[in-house]
Amino acid sequence: QVQLVESGGGLVQAGDSLRLSCVVSGHTFSNNILGWFRQPPGKEREFVAAISWTGGTTYYADSMKGRFTISRDNAKNTVYLQMNSLKPEDTAVYVCAASTVIAISPHDYSYWGQGTQVTVSS
């Protein structure tokens, strides 16, 4: 049983930064692809970023490139999402997920966390 627990969300102003964390337990962390998704209010879940198990390969949704950075620390079983220059449209529940392939579709991810709320005020 793989468990993912996110933290680091909160209420911030436009232009601020936040770093989200996701601790993974119950499985061989280093063999997993880890991804971040988000679900804005009233909208479907969308891909944000993914990172390979070595951290050498990353992939971002176009709208997040240059503002968001995904990273991982295998020694701490943790994946991070650094978010800079936040905009009101970044308001969403951010969820981390684990997969065996780098993918943008949520259908390719087998394990999910509960999510952490990020609210960006204008």
C-alpha angles and dihedrals in degrees: 000000000000118000126194122189121188128202140165102072124132148127115304138160126253110279094028127119134232134183118212122200132200121192116203123204140166097047143056096287097191094061095057132094107226126206142180123221131176136206117204118205111287093000137101124265113273135196118255109170144327136202133200122239092259092045089235096113124053132172129194138190108250094245092056099046112119094014104057128052125191121203139159139211109205092189088062096036087234136132121197137203115201110198120192133179091020119202131201088250088063088070107122146109106278116212131185123214141183129227141161093233135045103253142152097211116091087217089073093059117086103186129047139185125223095253138235125246120241117188121184117193123204 
